Backbone atoms as SQL, in Angstrom:
CREATE TABLE atoms (id INTEGER PRIMARY KEY, chain TEXT, resi INTEGER, resn TEXT, atom TEXT, x REAL, y REAL, z REAL);
INSERT INTO atoms VALUES
  (1, 'A', 1, 'UNK', 'N', 9.795, 8.566, -5.753),
  (2, 'A', 1, 'UNK', 'CA', 8.987, 9.259, -4.776),
  (3, 'A', 1, 'UNK', 'C', 9.648, 10.605, -4.509),
  (4, 'A', 2, 'UNK', 'N', 8.853, 11.650, -4.490),
  (5, 'A', 2, 'UNK', 'CA', 9.337, 12.988, -4.186),
  (6, 'A', 2, 'UNK', 'C', 8.702, 13.461, -2.892),
  (7, 'A', 3, 'UNK', 'N', 9.424, 14.255, -2.161),
  (8, 'A', 3, 'UNK', 'CA', 8.908, 14.769, -0.895),
  (9, 'A', 3, 'UNK', 'C', 8.244, 16.114, -1.143),
  (10, 'A', 4, 'UNK', 'N', 7.059, 16.295, -0.603),
  (11, 'A', 4, 'UNK', 'CA', 6.345, 17.557, -0.732),
  (12, 'A', 4, 'UNK', 'C', 6.801, 18.512, 0.356),
  (13, 'A', 5, 'UNK', 'N', 7.005, 19.742, -0.010),
  (14, 'A', 5, 'UNK', 'CA', 7.386, 20.745, 0.983),
  (15, 'A', 5, 'UNK', 'C', 6.140, 21.260, 1.671),
  (16, 'A', 6, 'UNK', 'N', 6.229, 21.392, 2.968),
  (17, 'A', 6, 'UNK', 'CA', 5.141, 22.040, 3.678),
  (18, 'A', 6, 'UNK', 'C', 4.065, 21.099, 4.131),
  (19, 'A', 7, 'UNK', 'N', 2.943, 21.655, 4.381),
  (20, 'A', 7, 'UNK', 'CA', 1.984, 21.276, 5.356),
  (21, 'A', 7, 'UNK', 'C', 0.902, 20.293, 5.074),
  (22, 'A', 8, 'UNK', 'N', 0.023, 20.325, 6.026),
  (23, 'A', 8, 'UNK', 'CA', -1.187, 19.542, 5.984),
  (24, 'A', 8, 'UNK', 'C', -0.984, 18.064, 6.200),
  (25, 'A', 9, 'UNK', 'N', 0.153, 17.651, 6.719),
  (26, 'A', 9, 'UNK', 'CA', 0.367, 16.234, 6.956),
  (27, 'A', 9, 'UNK', 'C', 0.779, 15.477, 5.707),
  (28, 'A', 10, 'UNK', 'N', 0.874, 16.139, 4.589),
  (29, 'A', 10, 'UNK', 'CA', 1.278, 15.466, 3.356),
  (30, 'A', 10, 'UNK', 'C', 2.789, 15.351, 3.361),
  (31, 'A', 11, 'UNK', 'N', 3.283, 14.152, 3.176),
  (32, 'A', 11, 'UNK', 'CA', 4.716, 13.916, 3.329),
  (33, 'A', 11, 'UNK', 'C', 5.410, 13.538, 2.026),
  (34, 'A', 12, 'UNK', 'N', 4.719, 12.917, 1.093),
  (35, 'A', 12, 'UNK', 'CA', 5.387, 12.410, -0.099),
  (36, 'A', 12, 'UNK', 'C', 4.426, 12.402, -1.264),
  (37, 'A', 13, 'UNK', 'N', 4.981, 12.324, -2.441),
  (38, 'A', 13, 'UNK', 'CA', 4.180, 12.192, -3.646),
  (39, 'A', 13, 'UNK', 'C', 4.441, 10.822, -4.247),
  (40, 'A', 14, 'UNK', 'N', 3.398, 10.142, -4.623),
  (41, 'A', 14, 'UNK', 'CA', 3.508, 8.813, -5.205),
  (42, 'A', 14, 'UNK', 'C', 2.615, 8.779, -6.428),
  (43, 'A', 15, 'UNK', 'N', 3.183, 8.515, -7.591),
  (44, 'A', 15, 'UNK', 'CA', 2.408, 8.483, -8.827),
  (45, 'A', 15, 'UNK', 'C', 1.622, 9.777, -9.010),
  (46, 'A', 16, 'UNK', 'N', 2.270, 10.905, -8.736),
  (47, 'A', 16, 'UNK', 'CA', 1.706, 12.234, -8.946),
  (48, 'A', 16, 'UNK', 'C', 0.512, 12.561, -8.061),
  (49, 'A', 17, 'UNK', 'N', 0.346, 11.872, -6.946),
  (50, 'A', 17, 'UNK', 'CA', -0.686, 12.283, -5.995),
  (51, 'A', 17, 'UNK', 'C', -0.115, 12.226, -4.579),
  (52, 'A', 18, 'UNK', 'N', -0.706, 13.011, -3.726),
  (53, 'A', 18, 'UNK', 'CA', -0.204, 13.133, -2.365),
  (54, 'A', 18, 'UNK', 'C', -0.494, 11.877, -1.559),
  (55, 'A', 19, 'UNK', 'N', 0.461, 11.513, -0.732),
  (56, 'A', 19, 'UNK', 'CA', 0.321, 10.370, 0.167),
  (57, 'A', 19, 'UNK', 'C', 0.539, 10.895, 1.582),
  (58, 'A', 20, 'UNK', 'N', -0.402, 10.611, 2.462),
  (59, 'A', 20, 'UNK', 'CA', -0.330, 11.087, 3.840),
  (60, 'A', 20, 'UNK', 'C', 0.203, 9.994, 4.756),
  (61, 'A', 21, 'UNK', 'N', 0.835, 10.416, 5.833),
  (62, 'A', 21, 'UNK', 'CA', 1.140, 9.438, 6.875),
  (63, 'A', 21, 'UNK', 'C', -0.179, 8.869, 7.346),
  (64, 'A', 22, 'UNK', 'N', -0.160, 7.639, 7.744),
  (65, 'A', 22, 'UNK', 'CA', -1.387, 6.937, 8.104),
  (66, 'A', 22, 'UNK', 'C', -2.071, 7.607, 9.304),
  (67, 'A', 23, 'UNK', 'N', -3.393, 7.603, 9.264),
  (68, 'A', 23, 'UNK', 'CA', -4.183, 8.139, 10.374),
  (69, 'A', 23, 'UNK', 'C', -4.360, 7.060, 11.444),
  (70, 'A', 24, 'UNK', 'N', -4.908, 7.451, 12.580),
  (71, 'A', 24, 'UNK', 'CA', -5.211, 6.484, 13.640),
  (72, 'A', 24, 'UNK', 'C', -6.179, 5.419, 13.133),
  (73, 'A', 25, 'UNK', 'N', -7.147, 5.823, 12.345),
  (74, 'A', 25, 'UNK', 'CA', -8.100, 4.848, 11.783),
  (75, 'A', 25, 'UNK', 'C', -7.396, 3.873, 10.847),
  (76, 'A', 26, 'UNK', 'N', -6.448, 4.369, 10.063),
  (77, 'A', 26, 'UNK', 'CA', -5.670, 3.491, 9.185),
  (78, 'A', 26, 'UNK', 'C', -4.835, 2.508, 9.985),
  (79, 'A', 27, 'UNK', 'N', -4.234, 2.988, 11.060),
  (80, 'A', 27, 'UNK', 'CA', -3.462, 2.089, 11.925),
  (81, 'A', 27, 'UNK', 'C', -4.358, 1.047, 12.580),
  (82, 'A', 28, 'UNK', 'N', -5.586, 1.431, 12.896),
  (83, 'A', 28, 'UNK', 'CA', -6.532, 0.445, 13.436),
  (84, 'A', 28, 'UNK', 'C', -6.744, -0.686, 12.435),
  (85, 'A', 29, 'UNK', 'N', -6.846, -0.340, 11.149),
  (86, 'A', 29, 'UNK', 'CA', -7.003, -1.352, 10.098),
  (87, 'A', 29, 'UNK', 'C', -5.772, -2.246, 9.996),
  (88, 'A', 30, 'UNK', 'N', -4.619, -1.704, 10.330),
  (89, 'A', 30, 'UNK', 'CA', -3.351, -2.436, 10.224),
  (90, 'A', 30, 'UNK', 'C', -2.927, -3.067, 11.544),
  (91, 'A', 31, 'UNK', 'N', -3.804, -3.112, 12.512),
  (92, 'A', 31, 'UNK', 'CA', -3.444, -3.574, 13.849),
  (93, 'A', 31, 'UNK', 'C', -2.811, -4.961, 13.849),
  (94, 'A', 32, 'UNK', 'N', -3.308, -5.870, 13.005),
  (95, 'A', 32, 'UNK', 'CA', -2.733, -7.220, 12.959),
  (96, 'A', 32, 'UNK', 'C', -1.283, -7.179, 12.490),
  (97, 'A', 33, 'UNK', 'N', -0.991, -6.369, 11.494),
  (98, 'A', 33, 'UNK', 'CA', 0.373, -6.256, 10.966),
  (99, 'A', 33, 'UNK', 'C', 1.282, -5.580, 11.996),
  (100, 'A', 34, 'UNK', 'N', 0.805, -4.506, 12.587),
  (101, 'A', 34, 'UNK', 'CA', 1.602, -3.781, 13.578),
  (102, 'A', 34, 'UNK', 'C', 1.918, -4.700, 14.760),
  (103, 'A', 35, 'UNK', 'N', 0.956, -5.484, 15.177),
  (104, 'A', 35, 'UNK', 'CA', 1.196, -6.433, 16.276),
  (105, 'A', 35, 'UNK', 'C', 2.276, -7.443, 15.911),
  (106, 'A', 36, 'UNK', 'N', 2.236, -7.954, 14.693),
  (107, 'A', 36, 'UNK', 'CA', 3.264, -8.899, 14.228),
  (108, 'A', 36, 'UNK', 'C', 4.636, -8.224, 14.172),
  (109, 'A', 37, 'UNK', 'N', 4.676, -6.980, 13.704),
  (110, 'A', 37, 'UNK', 'CA', 5.951, -6.261, 13.611),
  (111, 'A', 37, 'UNK', 'C', 6.573, -6.051, 14.985),
  (112, 'A', 38, 'UNK', 'N', 5.756, -5.862, 15.980),
  (113, 'A', 38, 'UNK', 'CA', 6.265, -5.678, 17.348),
  (114, 'A', 38, 'UNK', 'C', 7.051, -6.896, 17.826),
  (115, 'A', 39, 'UNK', 'N', 6.781, -8.058, 17.265),
  (116, 'A', 39, 'UNK', 'CA', 7.464, -9.281, 17.658),
  (117, 'A', 39, 'UNK', 'C', 8.717, -9.597, 16.867),
  (118, 'A', 40, 'UNK', 'N', 9.068, -8.766, 15.893),
  (119, 'A', 40, 'UNK', 'CA', 10.257, -9.005, 15.067),
  (120, 'A', 40, 'UNK', 'C', 11.491, -8.514, 15.821),
  (121, 'A', 41, 'UNK', 'N', 12.440, -9.429, 16.040),
  (122, 'A', 41, 'UNK', 'CA', 13.686, -9.076, 16.735),
  (123, 'A', 41, 'UNK', 'C', 14.405, -7.960, 15.993),
  (124, 'A', 42, 'UNK', 'N', 14.902, -7.005, 16.757),
  (125, 'A', 42, 'UNK', 'CA', 15.686, -5.916, 16.181),
  (126, 'A', 42, 'UNK', 'C', 14.871, -4.685, 15.841),
  (127, 'A', 43, 'UNK', 'N', 13.544, -4.779, 15.881),
  (128, 'A', 43, 'UNK', 'CA', 12.710, -3.614, 15.606),
  (129, 'A', 43, 'UNK', 'C', 12.228, -3.008, 16.915),
  (130, 'A', 44, 'UNK', 'N', 12.206, -1.678, 16.950),
  (131, 'A', 44, 'UNK', 'CA', 11.672, -0.972, 18.104),
  (132, 'A', 44, 'UNK', 'C', 10.624, 0.019, 17.599),
  (133, 'A', 45, 'UNK', 'N', 9.458, -0.034, 18.201),
  (134, 'A', 45, 'UNK', 'CA', 8.375, 0.874, 17.823),
  (135, 'A', 45, 'UNK', 'C', 8.546, 2.178, 18.603),
  (136, 'A', 46, 'UNK', 'N', 8.921, 3.255, 17.890),
  (137, 'A', 46, 'UNK', 'CA', 9.161, 4.554, 18.537),
  (138, 'A', 46, 'UNK', 'C', 7.848, 5.271, 18.834),
  (139, 'A', 47, 'UNK', 'N', 6.900, 5.166, 17.928),
  (140, 'A', 47, 'UNK', 'CA', 5.538, 5.635, 18.130),
  (141, 'A', 47, 'UNK', 'C', 4.654, 4.663, 17.359),
  (142, 'A', 48, 'UNK', 'N', 3.365, 4.712, 17.589),
  (143, 'A', 48, 'UNK', 'CA', 2.484, 3.698, 17.010),
  (144, 'A', 48, 'UNK', 'C', 2.672, 3.614, 15.490),
  (145, 'A', 49, 'UNK', 'N', 3.102, 2.430, 15.031),
  (146, 'A', 49, 'UNK', 'CA', 3.265, 2.178, 13.606),
  (147, 'A', 49, 'UNK', 'C', 4.550, 2.698, 12.996),
  (148, 'A', 50, 'UNK', 'N', 5.462, 3.226, 13.807),
  (149, 'A', 50, 'UNK', 'CA', 6.759, 3.734, 13.313),
  (150, 'A', 50, 'UNK', 'C', 7.852, 2.907, 13.974),
  (151, 'A', 51, 'UNK', 'N', 8.594, 2.155, 13.143),
  (152, 'A', 51, 'UNK', 'CA', 9.585, 1.222, 13.659),
  (153, 'A', 51, 'UNK', 'C', 10.989, 1.631, 13.246),
  (154, 'A', 52, 'UNK', 'N', 11.913, 1.400, 14.167),
  (155, 'A', 52, 'UNK', 'CA', 13.337, 1.686, 13.952),
  (156, 'A', 52, 'UNK', 'C', 14.132, 0.395, 14.076),
  (157, 'A', 53, 'UNK', 'N', 15.258, 0.334, 13.355),
  (158, 'A', 53, 'UNK', 'CA', 16.295, -0.680, 13.566),
  (159, 'A', 53, 'UNK', 'C', 17.507, 0.092, 14.017),
  (160, 'A', 54, 'UNK', 'N', 17.900, -0.123, 15.235),
  (161, 'A', 54, 'UNK', 'CA', 18.990, 0.672, 15.786),
  (162, 'A', 54, 'UNK', 'C', 18.556, 2.125, 15.871),
  (163, 'A', 55, 'UNK', 'N', 19.372, 3.023, 15.343),
  (164, 'A', 55, 'UNK', 'CA', 19.058, 4.452, 15.406),
  (165, 'A', 55, 'UNK', 'C', 18.396, 4.979, 14.135),
  (166, 'A', 56, 'UNK', 'N', 18.119, 4.085, 13.174),
  (167, 'A', 56, 'UNK', 'CA', 17.562, 4.518, 11.881),
  (168, 'A', 56, 'UNK', 'C', 16.108, 4.119, 11.730),
  (169, 'A', 57, 'UNK', 'N', 15.337, 5.034, 11.177),
  (170, 'A', 57, 'UNK', 'CA', 13.954, 4.719, 10.839),
  (171, 'A', 57, 'UNK', 'C', 13.961, 3.546, 9.858),
  (172, 'A', 58, 'UNK', 'N', 13.075, 2.586, 10.075),
  (173, 'A', 58, 'UNK', 'CA', 13.040, 1.380, 9.239),
  (174, 'A', 58, 'UNK', 'C', 11.700, 1.201, 8.528),
  (175, 'A', 59, 'UNK', 'N', 10.599, 1.515, 9.188),
  (176, 'A', 59, 'UNK', 'CA', 9.296, 1.249, 8.593),
  (177, 'A', 59, 'UNK', 'C', 8.260, 2.204, 9.173),
  (178, 'A', 60, 'UNK', 'N', 7.398, 2.723, 8.306),
  (179, 'A', 60, 'UNK', 'CA', 6.245, 3.519, 8.722),
  (180, 'A', 60, 'UNK', 'C', 5.171, 3.376, 7.650),
  (181, 'A', 61, 'UNK', 'N', 3.997, 3.841, 7.947),
  (182, 'A', 61, 'UNK', 'CA', 2.849, 3.624, 7.065),
  (183, 'A', 61, 'UNK', 'C', 2.304, 4.930, 6.511),
  (184, 'A', 62, 'UNK', 'N', 1.696, 4.816, 5.320),
  (185, 'A', 62, 'UNK', 'CA', 1.029, 5.918, 4.629),
  (186, 'A', 62, 'UNK', 'C', -0.334, 5.440, 4.171),
  (187, 'A', 63, 'UNK', 'N', -1.181, 6.399, 3.815),
  (188, 'A', 63, 'UNK', 'CA', -2.451, 6.059, 3.193),
  (189, 'A', 63, 'UNK', 'C', -2.826, 7.128, 2.185),
  (190, 'A', 64, 'UNK', 'N', -3.588, 6.709, 1.221),
  (191, 'A', 64, 'UNK', 'CA', -4.189, 7.624, 0.266),
  (192, 'A', 64, 'UNK', 'C', -5.459, 6.948, -0.252),
  (193, 'A', 65, 'UNK', 'N', -6.196, 7.580, -1.140),
  (194, 'A', 65, 'UNK', 'CA', -7.456, 6.972, -1.592),
  (195, 'A', 65, 'UNK', 'C', -7.295, 5.587, -2.237),
  (196, 'A', 66, 'UNK', 'N', -6.103, 5.274, -2.726),
  (197, 'A', 66, 'UNK', 'CA', -5.907, 3.964, -3.366),
  (198, 'A', 66, 'UNK', 'C', -5.561, 2.862, -2.375),
  (199, 'A', 67, 'UNK', 'N', -5.322, 3.205, -1.102),
  (200, 'A', 67, 'UNK', 'CA', -5.054, 2.164, -0.123),
  (201, 'A', 67, 'UNK', 'C', -4.023, 2.543, 0.910),
  (202, 'A', 68, 'UNK', 'N', -3.560, 1.511, 1.612),
  (203, 'A', 68, 'UNK', 'CA', -2.566, 1.647, 2.677),
  (204, 'A', 68, 'UNK', 'C', -1.211, 1.164, 2.164),
  (205, 'A', 69, 'UNK', 'N', -0.147, 1.813, 2.621),
  (206, 'A', 69, 'UNK', 'CA', 1.203, 1.519, 2.155),
  (207, 'A', 69, 'UNK', 'C', 2.170, 1.515, 3.326),
  (208, 'A', 70, 'UNK', 'N', 3.239, 0.741, 3.178),
  (209, 'A', 70, 'UNK', 'CA', 4.338, 0.756, 4.134),
  (210, 'A', 70, 'UNK', 'C', 5.590, 1.212, 3.404),
  (211, 'A', 71, 'UNK', 'N', 6.330, 2.109, 4.014),
  (212, 'A', 71, 'UNK', 'CA', 7.662, 2.465, 3.540),
  (213, 'A', 71, 'UNK', 'C', 8.644, 1.689, 4.395),
  (214, 'A', 72, 'UNK', 'N', 9.474, 0.859, 3.747),
  (215, 'A', 72, 'UNK', 'CA', 10.421, 0.001, 4.440),
  (216, 'A', 72, 'UNK', 'C', 11.815, 0.311, 3.923),
  (217, 'A', 73, 'UNK', 'N', 12.753, 0.537, 4.832),
  (218, 'A', 73, 'UNK', 'CA', 14.137, 0.804, 4.434),
  (219, 'A', 73, 'UNK', 'C', 14.856, -0.537, 4.303),
  (220, 'A', 74, 'UNK', 'N', 14.941, -1.012, 3.065),
  (221, 'A', 74, 'UNK', 'CA', 15.632, -2.275, 2.806),
  (222, 'A', 74, 'UNK', 'C', 17.077, -2.038, 2.413),
  (223, 'A', 75, 'UNK', 'N', 17.353, -0.876, 1.849),
  (224, 'A', 75, 'UNK', 'CA', 18.704, -0.460, 1.488),
  (225, 'A', 75, 'UNK', 'C', 18.898, 0.951, 2.036),
  (226, 'A', 76, 'UNK', 'N', 19.516, 1.807, 1.258),
  (227, 'A', 76, 'UNK', 'CA', 19.743, 3.183, 1.704),
  (228, 'A', 76, 'UNK', 'C', 18.441, 3.992, 1.729),
  (229, 'A', 77, 'UNK', 'N', 17.527, 3.673, 0.822),
  (230, 'A', 77, 'UNK', 'CA', 16.275, 4.411, 0.705),
  (231, 'A', 77, 'UNK', 'C', 15.094, 3.542, 1.109),
  (232, 'A', 78, 'UNK', 'N', 13.964, 4.182, 1.289),
  (233, 'A', 78, 'UNK', 'CA', 12.730, 3.458, 1.586),
  (234, 'A', 78, 'UNK', 'C', 12.112, 2.919, 0.299),
  (235, 'A', 79, 'UNK', 'N', 11.563, 1.725, 0.401),
  (236, 'A', 79, 'UNK', 'CA', 10.768, 1.133, -0.670),
  (237, 'A', 79, 'UNK', 'C', 9.320, 1.134, -0.210),
  (238, 'A', 80, 'UNK', 'N', 8.421, 1.528, -1.087),
  (239, 'A', 80, 'UNK', 'CA', 7.001, 1.576, -0.747),
  (240, 'A', 80, 'UNK', 'C', 6.332, 0.265, -1.161),
  (241, 'A', 81, 'UNK', 'N', 5.606, -0.319, -0.217),
  (242, 'A', 81, 'UNK', 'CA', 4.879, -1.565, -0.458),
  (243, 'A', 81, 'UNK', 'C', 3.413, -1.345, -0.109),
  (244, 'A', 82, 'UNK', 'N', 2.546, -1.742, -0.994),
  (245, 'A', 82, 'UNK', 'CA', 1.110, -1.667, -0.715),
  (246, 'A', 82, 'UNK', 'C', 0.772, -2.723, 0.337),
  (247, 'A', 83, 'UNK', 'N', -0.084, -2.362, 1.321),
  (248, 'A', 83, 'UNK', 'CA', -0.456, -3.283, 2.403),
  (249, 'A', 83, 'UNK', 'C', -1.961, -3.236, 2.669),
  (250, 'A', 84, 'UNK', 'N', -2.725, -3.136, 1.602),
  (251, 'A', 84, 'UNK', 'CA', -4.169, -3.036, 1.742),
  (252, 'A', 84, 'UNK', 'C', -4.816, -4.404, 1.922),
  (253, 'A', 85, 'UNK', 'N', -4.338, -5.409, 1.205),
  (254, 'A', 85, 'UNK', 'CA', -4.935, -6.747, 1.276),
  (255, 'A', 85, 'UNK', 'C', -4.157, -7.638, 2.238),
  (256, 'A', 86, 'UNK', 'N', -4.774, -8.747, 2.636),
  (257, 'A', 86, 'UNK', 'CA', -4.086, -9.698, 3.513),
  (258, 'A', 86, 'UNK', 'C', -2.834, -10.255, 2.851),
  (259, 'A', 87, 'UNK', 'N', -2.904, -10.549, 1.564),
  (260, 'A', 87, 'UNK', 'CA', -1.734, -11.075, 0.850),
  (261, 'A', 87, 'UNK', 'C', -0.597, -10.059, 0.852),
  (262, 'A', 88, 'UNK', 'N', -0.917, -8.782, 0.651),
  (263, 'A', 88, 'UNK', 'CA', 0.102, -7.737, 0.662),
  (264, 'A', 88, 'UNK', 'C', 0.716, -7.586, 2.054),
  (265, 'A', 89, 'UNK', 'N', -0.091, -7.753, 3.083),
  (266, 'A', 89, 'UNK', 'CA', 0.411, -7.656, 4.458),
  (267, 'A', 89, 'UNK', 'C', 1.324, -8.827, 4.783),
  (268, 'A', 90, 'UNK', 'N', 0.968, -10.021, 4.312),
  (269, 'A', 90, 'UNK', 'CA', 1.820, -11.195, 4.528),
  (270, 'A', 90, 'UNK', 'C', 3.159, -11.009, 3.824),
  (271, 'A', 91, 'UNK', 'N', 3.131, -10.436, 2.628),
  (272, 'A', 91, 'UNK', 'CA', 4.370, -10.183, 1.891),
  (273, 'A', 91, 'UNK', 'C', 5.246, -9.198, 2.660),
  (274, 'A', 92, 'UNK', 'N', 4.653, -8.124, 3.196),
  (275, 'A', 92, 'UNK', 'CA', 5.417, -7.167, 3.995),
  (276, 'A', 92, 'UNK', 'C', 6.086, -7.856, 5.176),
  (277, 'A', 93, 'UNK', 'N', 5.341, -8.654, 5.899),
  (278, 'A', 93, 'UNK', 'CA', 5.908, -9.340, 7.063),
  (279, 'A', 93, 'UNK', 'C', 7.057, -10.255, 6.666),
  (280, 'A', 94, 'UNK', 'N', 6.921, -10.932, 5.545),
  (281, 'A', 94, 'UNK', 'CA', 7.980, -11.802, 5.055),
  (282, 'A', 94, 'UNK', 'C', 9.242, -11.008, 4.721),
  (283, 'A', 95, 'UNK', 'N', 9.065, -9.884, 4.045),
  (284, 'A', 95, 'UNK', 'CA', 10.198, -9.030, 3.667),
  (285, 'A', 95, 'UNK', 'C', 10.880, -8.467, 4.910),
  (286, 'A', 96, 'UNK', 'N', 10.091, -8.022, 5.873),
  (287, 'A', 96, 'UNK', 'CA', 10.650, -7.435, 7.096),
  (288, 'A', 96, 'UNK', 'C', 11.400, -8.485, 7.897),
  (289, 'A', 97, 'UNK', 'N', 10.833, -9.673, 8.020),
  (290, 'A', 97, 'UNK', 'CA', 11.512, -10.736, 8.780),
  (291, 'A', 97, 'UNK', 'C', 12.826, -11.112, 8.115),
  (292, 'A', 98, 'UNK', 'N', 12.844, -11.186, 6.793),
  (293, 'A', 98, 'UNK', 'CA', 14.085, -11.509, 6.085),
  (294, 'A', 98, 'UNK', 'C', 15.116, -10.402, 6.282),
  (295, 'A', 99, 'UNK', 'N', 14.688, -9.148, 6.234),
  (296, 'A', 99, 'UNK', 'CA', 15.614, -8.019, 6.425),
  (297, 'A', 99, 'UNK', 'C', 16.171, -8.025, 7.847),
  (298, 'A', 100, 'UNK', 'N', 15.378, -8.423, 8.815),
  (299, 'A', 100, 'UNK', 'CA', 15.828, -8.439, 10.217),
  (300, 'A', 100, 'UNK', 'C', 16.909, -9.481, 10.450),
  (301, 'A', 101, 'UNK', 'N', 16.972, -10.483, 9.601),
  (302, 'A', 101, 'UNK', 'CA', 17.993, -11.524, 9.742),
  (303, 'A', 101, 'UNK', 'C', 19.342, -11.088, 9.179),
  (304, 'A', 102, 'UNK', 'N', 19.358, -10.035, 8.376),
  (305, 'A', 102, 'UNK', 'CA', 20.608, -9.565, 7.762),
  (306, 'A', 102, 'UNK', 'C', 21.429, -8.775, 8.724);
């Protein structure tokens, strides 16, 4: 993943196309996941859909025409996970809960 310089809300490049931080409408679609994340011990929601562990950013969401994505810091860098389907959302929650236990 490469970071795009400059504007328009575009934050990163994924597979050679721009990926935007999630919109309010996208977060509405992810409301069930965001609600579950709020209950994970050790996570603090700094702004809607942006979670921290301690003083470090841990998870936030993106969207593009191919779907919704979560960037999760499992190691030093963020890993991007697709979260468009219910199965993908369940996988994200499982990964986040396991990371919170470490």
